[in-house]
Amino acid sequence: MKAAIECKPGAKVLILGPCSAESETQMRQAAVQISEMRPDFIRAGLWKPRTRPGHFEGMGERALPWMQQIQREFGLKICTEVANARHVETVLKAGFDAVWIGARTSVNPFYVSEIAEALTGVDIPVMVKNPINPDVHLWQGAIERVLGAGIERVAAIHRGFSFYGNAVYRNVPRWQIPIELKRRLPNLQMIADISHIGGRPEYLLEIAQIAYDLNFDGLMAELHPDPTQARSDADQQVTPAYFRDHILSHLVERRAFSEDGEFNALVEKIRDRIDQVDSDILRLISNRMELAEQIGRVKKKFGVSIFQPPRWEQIVQRLLDDGRELVLSEEFIFSLIEAIHIESIQRQSKQMNVPGEGE
Ligand code: PEP
Ligand code: MN
């Protein structure tokens, strides 16, 4: 795998532009305002995969000359989303500099294979957004399908994961998933699509800073000359000036390592304690599972089922209250007890299904 997007050492990749290409004027204004930030790519969607029908589905091929004009006039590279082989052929013919595979496409191996095949023999960056569901294997699989077609310049875009319910951001970031993908594919460039994660302008800075702090290689952000008039994703788009003044200029870049002796001594001391606490947590969880097995045997003896909804509700409420006092977020507490509960049910179920005992 080659570096998908070449940029100066230490610099971050920037992919900026509207959610959708809507008109020649809108794209031109966007390019005029964005060009001074010298992004690596101008983005705009031509074919918009909308979750539900009846919404603006993009300008399609009508937008090609607007994008080409930006490329010629401003010397900026252009990229867009491709969702099938026809899109690939169209944008390659039009001279696009890069493409990305969207979250509703990377979820489907058939589409990814079709796109990868259409890209065979082409040497442009291909960026693969995470699938909408938090499945690192599926994301890795999509990337491998693209690599398998001989495309060497592949990058990943983290845009968060869909969920049902209320949360602060539009998509849950689950940062451990891109981190895990990067562990599996260490040369993969990782870009954070802060707009689709956040869903609102006020969250963009904090998300971008987290991405920087996790050593992401760059950012994708949706910028529109007049977000109030945007025909898709209006709530999350910001003007190029807002992005420059309220996000980009506030981001703190930190180094991945330091040679400083004092720093390393301090960190090592804290890391020892962290390792100790992690081991304690595992030991406690193991105790917790032994208790689950005990209760499983008792339930079996008395012919009682494993799951009692009122008890589960009580556990959740009690731990959420405790968590609040300990300043642990609800989202964290919930995923932690859910993981423990699933394992506990499995352990109880094994006990219940041991033949002979307690019958
Ligand atoms: C987009 O980038 O405009 C888009 C549709 O993104 P995603 O595939 O992440 O939803
Ligand atoms: Mn969008």
PDB file of N, CA and C and ligand atoms in Angstrom, residues 19 43 48 170 196 222 232-233 236, ligand 2:
ATOM      1  N   CYS A  19     -21.486  19.358   0.804  1.00  0.00           N
ATOM      2  CA  CYS A  19     -22.027  18.004   0.794  1.00  0.00           C
ATOM      3  C   CYS A  19     -22.334  17.636  -0.655  1.00  0.00           C
ATOM      4  N   ARG A  43     -14.137  18.568  -2.255  1.00  0.00           N
ATOM      5  CA  ARG A  43     -15.122  17.496  -2.329  1.00  0.00           C
ATOM      6  C   ARG A  43     -16.489  18.047  -2.727  1.00  0.00           C
ATOM      7  N   LYS A  48     -26.267  11.563  -4.593  1.00  0.00           N
ATOM      8  CA  LYS A  48     -26.418  11.545  -3.142  1.00  0.00           C
ATOM      9  C   LYS A  48     -27.248  10.354  -2.688  1.00  0.00           C
ATOM     10  N   ARG A 170     -24.319  13.329  15.567  1.00  0.00           N
ATOM     11  CA  ARG A 170     -25.187  12.671  14.576  1.00  0.00           C
ATOM     12  C   ARG A 170     -24.859  11.183  14.462  1.00  0.00           C
ATOM     13  N   HIS A 196     -19.902  14.556   9.259  1.00  0.00           N
ATOM     14  CA  HIS A 196     -20.898  13.487   9.410  1.00  0.00           C
ATOM     15  C   HIS A 196     -20.873  12.896  10.814  1.00  0.00           C
ATOM     16  N   GLU A 222     -17.526  19.369   5.521  1.00  0.00           N
ATOM     17  CA  GLU A 222     -18.486  19.898   4.546  1.00  0.00           C
ATOM     18  C   GLU A 222     -18.623  21.410   4.723  1.00  0.00           C
ATOM     19  N   SER A 232     -28.622  19.508   0.914  1.00  0.00           N
ATOM     20  CA  SER A 232     -28.450  18.276   1.702  1.00  0.00           C
ATOM     21  C   SER A 232     -27.560  18.615   2.893  1.00  0.00           C
ATOM     22  N   ASP A 233     -27.778  17.935   3.987  1.00  0.00           N
ATOM     23  CA  ASP A 233     -26.971  18.119   5.203  1.00  0.00           C
ATOM     24  C   ASP A 233     -26.759  19.584   5.609  1.00  0.00           C
ATOM     25  N   GLN A 236     -25.257  20.541   9.219  1.00  0.00           N
ATOM     26  CA  GLN A 236     -23.873  20.306   9.629  1.00  0.00           C
ATOM     27  C   GLN A 236     -22.863  21.100   8.817  1.00  0.00           C
TER      28      GLN A 236
HETATM   29 MN    MN B   2     -23.196  15.007   3.470  1.00  0.00          MN
END
